[in-house]
Coordinates of C-alpha atoms in Angstrom, one line a residue:
M1 CA 0.0 0.0 0.0
K2 CA 1.2 3.5 -0.8
F3 CA 1.2 6.2 1.8
R4 CA 1.3 10.0 1.9
T5 CA 2.3 12.2 4.8
D6 CA -0.3 14.5 6.3
E7 CA 0.4 17.0 9.0
D8 CA -1.7 18.3 11.9
S9 CA -0.9 20.4 15.0
L10 CA 0.9 17.4 16.6
G11 CA 3.1 16.7 13.6
K12 CA 3.3 14.4 10.6
V13 CA 1.3 11.2 10.1
R14 CA 1.4 8.6 7.4
V15 CA -2.0 7.8 5.9
P16 CA -2.9 5.6 2.9
S17 CA -2.4 7.7 -0.3
G18 CA -5.9 7.1 -1.5
A19 CA -7.5 8.0 1.8
Y20 CA -9.6 11.2 2.0
Y21 CA -9.1 11.4 5.8
G22 CA -6.0 12.9 7.2
A23 CA -3.6 13.1 10.1
F24 CA -6.1 13.5 13.0
T25 CA -8.1 10.5 11.7
G26 CA -5.0 8.5 11.2
R27 CA -4.1 9.0 14.8
A28 CA -7.7 8.3 16.0
I29 CA -8.1 5.0 14.3
K30 CA -5.0 3.7 16.2
Q31 CA -6.4 4.8 19.5
Y32 CA -10.1 4.1 19.4
K33 CA -10.4 0.3 18.8
V34 CA -13.6 -0.2 20.7
T35 CA -16.7 -1.6 18.9
G36 CA -15.1 -2.5 15.6
R37 CA -17.9 -0.5 13.9
A38 CA -17.3 2.7 12.1
A39 CA -19.7 5.6 12.3
H40 CA -23.4 5.0 11.8
E41 CA -24.6 6.1 8.4
D42 CA -27.1 8.5 9.9
L43 CA -24.4 10.1 11.9
V44 CA -22.3 10.6 8.8
A45 CA -25.2 12.1 6.9
A46 CA -26.1 14.4 9.9
F47 CA -22.5 15.6 10.2
V48 CA -22.1 16.2 6.4
M49 CA -25.4 18.1 6.4
I50 CA -24.1 20.3 9.3
K51 CA -20.9 21.0 7.5
R52 CA -22.8 22.0 4.3
S53 CA -25.1 24.2 6.3
A54 CA -22.2 25.9 8.0
A55 CA -20.5 26.6 4.7
V56 CA -23.6 28.2 3.4
A57 CA -24.0 30.3 6.5
N58 CA -20.3 31.3 6.4
M59 CA -20.7 32.4 2.8
R60 CA -23.8 34.4 3.5
T61 CA -22.0 36.2 6.4
K62 CA -18.9 36.8 4.2
S63 CA -16.8 34.7 6.6
I64 CA -15.5 32.5 3.8
D65 CA -14.9 33.2 0.1
A66 CA -17.3 31.8 -2.4
K67 CA -14.7 29.5 -4.1
R68 CA -13.9 27.6 -0.9
G69 CA -17.5 27.7 0.4
K70 CA -18.9 26.3 -2.8
A71 CA -16.2 23.6 -2.9
I72 CA -17.2 22.5 0.6
V73 CA -20.9 22.5 -0.4
S74 CA -20.1 20.5 -3.5
A75 CA -18.0 18.0 -1.5
C76 CA -20.8 17.6 1.0
D77 CA -23.3 16.9 -1.8
K78 CA -21.1 14.2 -3.2
I79 CA -20.9 12.5 0.1
L80 CA -24.6 12.8 0.7
S81 CA -25.2 11.1 -2.7
G82 CA -23.4 8.1 -1.3
R83 CA -19.8 8.6 -2.3
H84 CA -16.8 8.2 0.0
A85 CA -18.9 6.5 2.8
D86 CA -15.9 4.2 3.5
Q87 CA -13.8 7.2 4.5
F88 CA -15.6 7.7 7.8
V89 CA -13.5 5.3 9.7
V90 CA -13.4 6.4 13.3
D91 CA -15.1 4.0 15.7
M92 CA -18.6 4.8 16.8
I93 CA -17.3 5.2 20.4
N94 CA -14.3 7.6 20.2
S95 CA -12.9 10.6 21.9
G96 CA -14.9 12.6 24.5
A97 CA -17.4 15.0 22.8
G98 CA -16.8 13.3 19.5
T99 CA -13.9 15.4 18.4
A100 CA -12.2 12.5 16.6
F101 CA -15.3 12.0 14.4
N102 CA -15.8 15.7 13.8
M103 CA -12.2 15.8 12.5
N104 CA -12.7 12.7 10.4
A105 CA -15.6 14.6 8.7
N106 CA -13.6 17.8 8.4
E107 CA -10.7 16.0 6.8
V108 CA -12.8 13.9 4.3
I109 CA -14.8 16.9 3.2
A110 CA -11.6 19.0 2.9
N111 CA -9.9 16.5 0.7
V112 CA -12.9 15.8 -1.5
A113 CA -13.2 19.6 -2.0
L114 CA -9.5 19.9 -2.7
E115 CA -9.7 17.2 -5.3
A116 CA -12.6 19.1 -7.0
M117 CA -10.3 22.2 -6.9
R118 CA -7.7 20.1 -8.8
K119 CA -5.4 20.0 -5.8
K120 CA -3.8 17.1 -4.1
K121 CA -5.1 15.5 -0.9
G122 CA -3.5 17.2 2.1
Q123 CA -2.8 20.5 0.4
Y124 CA -4.5 22.3 3.2
G125 CA -3.0 25.6 2.4
F126 CA -5.8 26.0 -0.2
L127 CA -8.6 24.6 2.0
H128 CA -8.1 23.5 5.6
P129 CA -10.2 21.0 7.6
N130 CA -10.1 23.3 10.7
D131 CA -9.9 26.8 9.2
H132 CA -12.5 26.3 6.5
V133 CA -14.6 23.1 6.9
N134 CA -14.9 23.6 10.7
M135 CA -15.3 27.4 10.4
S136 CA -17.6 28.9 13.0
Q137 CA -18.0 25.5 14.7
S138 CA -16.7 23.3 17.4
S139 CA -17.0 19.6 18.1
N140 CA -19.0 20.9 21.2
D141 CA -21.9 22.2 19.2
T142 CA -21.7 20.1 16.0
Y143 CA -21.7 16.7 17.7
P144 CA -24.8 17.4 19.9
T145 CA -26.5 18.8 16.8
A146 CA -25.6 15.7 14.9
M147 CA -26.9 13.5 17.7
H148 CA -30.3 15.2 17.5
V149 CA -30.4 15.0 13.7
S150 CA -29.3 11.4 13.4
I151 CA -31.7 10.2 16.2
L152 CA -34.5 12.0 14.4
M153 CA -33.5 10.2 11.2
G154 CA -33.5 6.9 13.0
L155 CA -36.9 7.5 14.5
R156 CA -38.2 8.5 11.1
E157 CA -37.5 5.0 10.0
A158 CA -38.3 3.1 13.2
M159 CA -41.7 4.5 13.9
P160 CA -43.4 3.3 10.7
A161 CA -42.2 -0.2 11.6
V162 CA -44.0 0.1 14.9
D163 CA -47.1 1.2 13.0
V164 CA -46.9 -2.0 11.0
L165 CA -46.9 -4.0 14.2
K166 CA -49.8 -2.1 15.7
K167 CA -51.9 -2.8 12.6
S168 CA -51.1 -6.5 12.9
L169 CA -52.1 -6.6 16.5
A170 CA -55.3 -4.7 15.8
K171 CA -56.1 -7.2 13.1
K172 CA -55.7 -10.1 15.5
A173 CA -57.8 -8.2 18.1
R174 CA -60.7 -8.2 15.6
Q175 CA -60.1 -11.8 14.5
F176 CA -60.1 -13.0 18.1
A177 CA -62.8 -10.7 19.4
A178 CA -65.3 -13.6 20.1
H179 CA -62.8 -16.1 21.4
K180 CA -63.5 -16.3 25.1
K181 CA -60.7 -17.7 27.4
I182 CA -59.7 -17.9 31.0
G183 CA -58.0 -14.7 32.3
R184 CA -54.9 -15.0 34.4
T185 CA -53.6 -12.9 37.3
H186 CA -50.5 -13.9 39.3
L187 CA -50.2 -16.6 36.6
M188 CA -53.3 -18.2 38.2
D189 CA -56.8 -18.6 36.8
A190 CA -58.9 -15.5 36.9
L191 CA -62.2 -14.3 35.4
P192 CA -62.8 -15.0 31.7
V193 CA -61.7 -12.5 29.1
T194 CA -61.5 -12.6 25.3
L195 CA -58.3 -13.3 23.3
G196 CA -59.3 -10.3 21.2
G197 CA -59.5 -8.1 24.3
E198 CA -55.9 -9.1 25.2
F199 CA -54.7 -8.1 21.8
A200 CA -56.7 -4.9 21.8
A201 CA -54.9 -4.1 25.1
Y202 CA -51.6 -4.7 23.3
V203 CA -52.6 -2.1 20.7
T204 CA -53.3 0.4 23.4
A205 CA -49.9 -0.3 25.0
V206 CA -48.0 0.2 21.8
S207 CA -50.0 3.4 21.0
K208 CA -49.3 4.9 24.4
A209 CA -45.6 4.1 24.0
Q210 CA -45.6 5.7 20.5
A211 CA -47.2 8.8 21.9
G212 CA -44.4 9.0 24.5
I213 CA -41.8 8.8 21.8
A214 CA -43.5 11.4 19.7
A215 CA -43.6 13.8 22.6
A216 CA -40.0 13.1 23.6
Q217 CA -38.6 13.6 20.1
K218 CA -39.9 17.2 19.9
E219 CA -37.2 18.0 22.4
L220 CA -34.7 17.0 19.7
H221 CA -35.9 19.8 17.4
A222 CA -33.9 22.4 19.3
V223 CA -30.2 22.2 18.3
A224 CA -27.1 23.7 19.6
L225 CA -25.4 24.6 16.3
G226 CA -23.9 28.0 16.6
G227 CA -23.0 27.7 20.3
T228 CA -19.4 26.7 19.4
A229 CA -17.2 25.8 22.3
V230 CA -19.1 26.7 25.5
G231 CA -22.4 28.0 24.2
S232 CA -21.2 31.6 23.8
G233 CA -21.0 31.4 20.1
A234 CA -17.4 32.6 20.1
N235 CA -15.8 32.8 16.6
A236 CA -19.1 32.6 14.9
P237 CA -20.2 35.7 12.9
R238 CA -23.4 37.6 13.6
G239 CA -26.4 35.9 11.9
Y240 CA -24.5 32.6 11.3
R241 CA -26.5 30.5 13.8
K242 CA -29.9 31.4 12.3
I243 CA -28.8 30.7 8.8
A244 CA -27.0 27.5 9.6
V245 CA -29.9 26.0 11.5
S246 CA -32.3 27.1 8.8
E247 CA -30.2 25.4 6.1
L248 CA -29.8 22.3 8.2
A249 CA -33.6 22.1 8.6
K250 CA -34.0 22.4 4.9
V251 CA -31.4 19.8 3.9
S252 CA -32.4 17.3 6.6
R253 CA -36.2 17.9 6.1
L254 CA -36.6 18.1 9.9
P255 CA -38.3 20.9 11.9
L256 CA -35.1 22.1 13.5
K257 CA -34.8 25.4 15.4
P258 CA -32.0 27.0 17.4
E259 CA -31.8 26.1 21.0
R260 CA -32.8 29.1 23.1
D261 CA -30.2 28.5 25.8
M262 CA -27.0 27.5 24.1
Q263 CA -25.2 26.7 27.4
H264 CA -28.0 24.3 28.2
G265 CA -27.6 22.9 24.7
L266 CA -24.0 21.9 25.4
Q267 CA -24.2 21.1 29.1
S268 CA -27.3 18.9 29.1
R269 CA -28.3 15.8 27.1
Y270 CA -31.8 15.9 28.5
A271 CA -33.5 15.5 25.1
V272 CA -31.4 12.5 24.1
A273 CA -32.0 10.9 27.5
L274 CA -35.8 11.6 27.2
V275 CA -36.0 9.9 23.8
S276 CA -33.9 6.9 25.0
G277 CA -36.3 6.6 28.0
S278 CA -39.3 6.6 25.7
L279 CA -37.7 3.9 23.6
R280 CA -37.2 1.9 26.8
G281 CA -40.9 2.4 27.5
L282 CA -41.8 0.9 24.1
A283 CA -39.4 -2.0 24.8
V284 CA -41.1 -2.7 28.1
E285 CA -44.4 -3.1 26.3
L286 CA -43.1 -5.1 23.4
G287 CA -41.3 -7.4 25.8
K288 CA -44.5 -8.0 27.7
I289 CA -46.4 -8.8 24.5
A290 CA -43.6 -11.3 23.4
N291 CA -43.7 -12.9 26.8
D292 CA -47.5 -13.4 26.7
I293 CA -47.3 -14.9 23.2
R294 CA -44.6 -17.3 24.4
L295 CA -46.7 -18.4 27.3
M296 CA -50.0 -18.7 25.3
A297 CA -48.1 -20.8 22.6
S298 CA -46.4 -23.0 25.1
G299 CA -46.9 -26.8 24.7
P300 CA -48.4 -27.9 22.4
V301 CA -49.3 -30.7 24.9
A302 CA -47.7 -29.8 28.3
G303 CA -48.2 -26.0 28.1
L304 CA -51.1 -23.6 27.7
G305 CA -51.4 -24.3 24.0
E306 CA -53.9 -21.4 23.4
L307 CA -52.1 -20.0 20.4
E308 CA -50.6 -21.8 17.5
I309 CA -47.5 -20.0 16.1
P310 CA -46.2 -20.2 12.6
A311 CA -43.0 -22.2 12.0
V312 CA -40.3 -20.0 10.7
H313 CA -37.6 -22.7 11.0
A314 CA -37.1 -26.0 12.8
G315 CA -37.2 -25.5 16.5
S316 CA -34.6 -28.0 17.5
S317 CA -31.5 -29.6 16.1
I318 CA -32.3 -32.8 18.0
M319 CA -36.1 -33.0 18.6
P320 CA -37.8 -33.4 15.2
G321 CA -41.0 -31.4 14.6
K322 CA -40.4 -29.0 17.4
V323 CA -41.6 -25.4 16.8
N324 CA -40.3 -22.7 19.0
P325 CA -41.5 -19.1 19.6
S326 CA -38.1 -18.0 18.1
L327 CA -39.3 -14.6 16.9
A328 CA -40.8 -13.8 20.3
E329 CA -37.6 -14.8 22.0
C330 CA -35.6 -12.5 19.6
M331 CA -38.0 -9.7 20.4
N332 CA -37.3 -10.2 24.1
M333 CA -33.6 -10.0 23.5
I334 CA -34.0 -6.8 21.5
C335 CA -36.1 -5.3 24.3
Y336 CA -33.4 -6.2 27.0
N337 CA -30.8 -4.6 24.8
I338 CA -32.8 -1.4 24.4
M339 CA -33.3 -1.3 28.2
G340 CA -29.6 -1.7 28.7
N341 CA -28.9 1.0 26.1
D342 CA -31.1 3.3 28.0
A343 CA -29.3 2.6 31.3
A344 CA -26.0 3.5 29.6
V345 CA -27.5 6.7 28.2
A346 CA -28.9 7.7 31.6
H347 CA -25.5 7.3 33.2
A348 CA -23.8 9.2 30.4
A349 CA -26.3 12.0 30.5
Q350 CA -25.7 12.7 34.1
A351 CA -22.0 12.5 33.7
G352 CA -21.5 15.9 32.2
Q353 CA -19.3 18.5 34.0
F354 CA -19.9 22.2 33.9
E355 CA -20.2 23.5 30.3
L356 CA -20.0 20.2 28.4
N357 CA -21.1 16.6 28.5
V358 CA -18.3 14.6 26.8
M359 CA -20.0 11.2 26.8
L360 CA -21.8 11.9 23.5
P361 CA -20.4 9.1 21.2
G362 CA -21.3 6.4 23.7
M363 CA -24.8 7.8 24.1
L364 CA -25.4 8.1 20.4
K365 CA -24.2 4.6 19.7
C366 CA -26.8 3.3 22.2
V367 CA -29.8 5.2 20.9
L368 CA -29.1 4.5 17.2
E369 CA -28.6 0.8 18.0
S370 CA -32.0 0.8 19.6
T371 CA -33.7 2.5 16.7
D372 CA -31.9 0.2 14.2
M373 CA -33.1 -2.9 16.1
L374 CA -36.7 -1.7 16.0
K375 CA -36.5 -0.6 12.4
N376 CA -35.0 -3.9 11.3
F377 CA -36.9 -6.5 13.4
V378 CA -40.3 -5.2 14.3
P379 CA -41.7 -5.6 10.7
V380 CA -40.4 -9.2 10.7
F381 CA -42.0 -9.8 14.1
A382 CA -45.3 -8.5 12.8
A383 CA -45.4 -10.3 9.4
N384 CA -43.9 -13.7 10.4
L385 CA -45.3 -14.1 13.9
I386 CA -48.3 -11.9 14.7
D387 CA -49.9 -12.2 11.3
G388 CA -49.7 -16.0 11.5
L389 CA -51.0 -16.6 15.0
A390 CA -54.1 -18.8 15.2
A391 CA -56.2 -19.6 18.3
D392 CA -57.0 -23.1 19.5
R393 CA -60.7 -22.5 20.4
K394 CA -61.1 -25.9 21.9
K395 CA -58.3 -25.3 24.3
L396 CA -59.7 -21.8 25.1
R397 CA -63.1 -23.2 25.9
E398 CA -61.7 -26.0 28.0
G399 CA -59.8 -23.5 30.1
I400 CA -63.0 -21.6 31.0
E401 CA -65.1 -24.7 31.6
G402 CA -62.5 -26.5 33.6
S403 CA -61.4 -23.6 35.9
P404 CA -63.1 -23.4 39.3
V405 CA -62.3 -19.7 39.5
I406 CA -65.4 -18.9 37.5
V407 CA -67.3 -19.5 40.7
T408 CA -66.5 -15.8 41.2
L409 CA -69.5 -15.1 38.9
L410 CA -71.7 -16.9 41.4
A411 CA -70.5 -15.0 44.4
P412 CA -73.0 -12.1 44.2
K413 CA -75.8 -14.8 44.3
I414 CA -74.5 -17.2 46.9
G415 CA -71.8 -15.2 48.8
Y416 CA -68.1 -15.4 49.1
L417 CA -67.8 -18.3 51.6
K418 CA -70.3 -20.6 49.8
S419 CA -68.4 -19.8 46.5
A420 CA -65.1 -20.7 48.1
A421 CA -66.6 -24.0 49.3
L422 CA -67.8 -24.7 45.8
F423 CA -64.3 -23.9 44.4
K424 CA -62.8 -26.5 46.8
E425 CA -65.4 -29.1 45.8
S426 CA -64.7 -28.6 42.2
L427 CA -61.0 -29.2 42.8
R428 CA -61.7 -32.3 45.0
T429 CA -64.2 -33.9 42.7
G430 CA -63.0 -32.8 39.3
K431 CA -66.5 -31.6 38.4
T432 CA -66.8 -28.2 36.8
I433 CA -68.4 -25.2 38.6
R434 CA -71.1 -25.3 36.0
E435 CA -71.9 -28.9 36.8
L436 CA -72.0 -28.4 40.5
A437 CA -74.1 -25.2 40.3
V438 CA -76.8 -27.0 38.1
S439 CA -76.7 -30.3 40.0
G440 CA -76.9 -28.4 43.3
G441 CA -79.9 -26.4 42.2
L442 CA -78.1 -23.1 42.3
L443 CA -78.7 -22.4 38.6
T444 CA -80.8 -23.8 35.8
G445 CA -79.0 -25.0 32.7
R446 CA -80.2 -21.9 30.8
Q447 CA -79.0 -19.6 33.7
A448 CA -75.6 -21.4 33.7
D449 CA -75.2 -20.8 30.0
A450 CA -76.0 -17.2 30.3
L451 CA -73.7 -16.7 33.3
F452 CA -70.7 -18.8 32.2
G453 CA -70.9 -18.4 28.5

């Protein structure tokens, strides 16, 4: 491999001759060997959009000449079209406040622009990563802004996936509306419900979680771009912030606005923590749904056996014919990971000191991982598990008829103590409550049908 020598404030660094990144990135990739994963594509897009917007604002405020400014804009457009994605090589978890990734972006954009200006990579005397691409900016305001933008982009893809699941659950609620079954509290028999009612409650749970996410993500619309190093806006020209945020809103197609308190915008990661917490709330509900399905589908002989699940693959490498609730199990694991991600975000959000929270890359990695898992798997869960669920009506009916707990429906007529005695007699004799009530003259057959269904 051929190399070239790039130079930064610490000295000279050898980088691959074909690389669009430079010295700072060359140092960073040797230090930050963490996840083994380079920057998320949404983070790359967010940062490039920020750099483009900053260049436009700098040109409009006469802070940069049109030749350099247009070269930066053109370079950003090339990257946003999908070119040079492999040049964003800094690990997702990198230096505090994301400085390493900010410089990775600055260097790539600078060298793409230099190439368009018919200059060689690294000829920063003509266009410099810090002086020009990073003009009027700091890692301290660009990375928090990129966090907001990239998370909003992730949510823009993840939430339609949740809508798909909600529709599947609602369809099952309608399909199972007349399917009566024994209810369960404390995992013990309780009064009858309908299978459709259970699924309708799942729809409500997902809808409430979605509403929480929608409310939380509004906090992400306020961005810190223009606050520069400590929120004071030092080194940014008058009018820059308004123009830069307006341009960013336009290119990202997001309803962004300047954060009113720029010090807060750098000190606090409240908005990110709030969104992460709302994703945890969704995970809690999805995990509960997955657990219920696993229990209702347990068996088919020695379990509850109320639901039949579609076979997506063989359930066992040793037991022929076995069908496992594999997709529900996968959903559980995803939910646990989202909860764990939120715990990491919460710890990182409270770990800021004074004018800056420096735990940004770790927080962003967690939130984008959560939105990715939802975006990727929830439609599979809906199509290949929920849509294929079938009810075993015979098993559902047997559960109601065989459970002595339905004596509760007799309690208003015969009292609690007599009902408890009837419960015990049912368990002792194996006779159903319906049989005992009719044979004991407590109800006629017609009354029993009406009461017990």
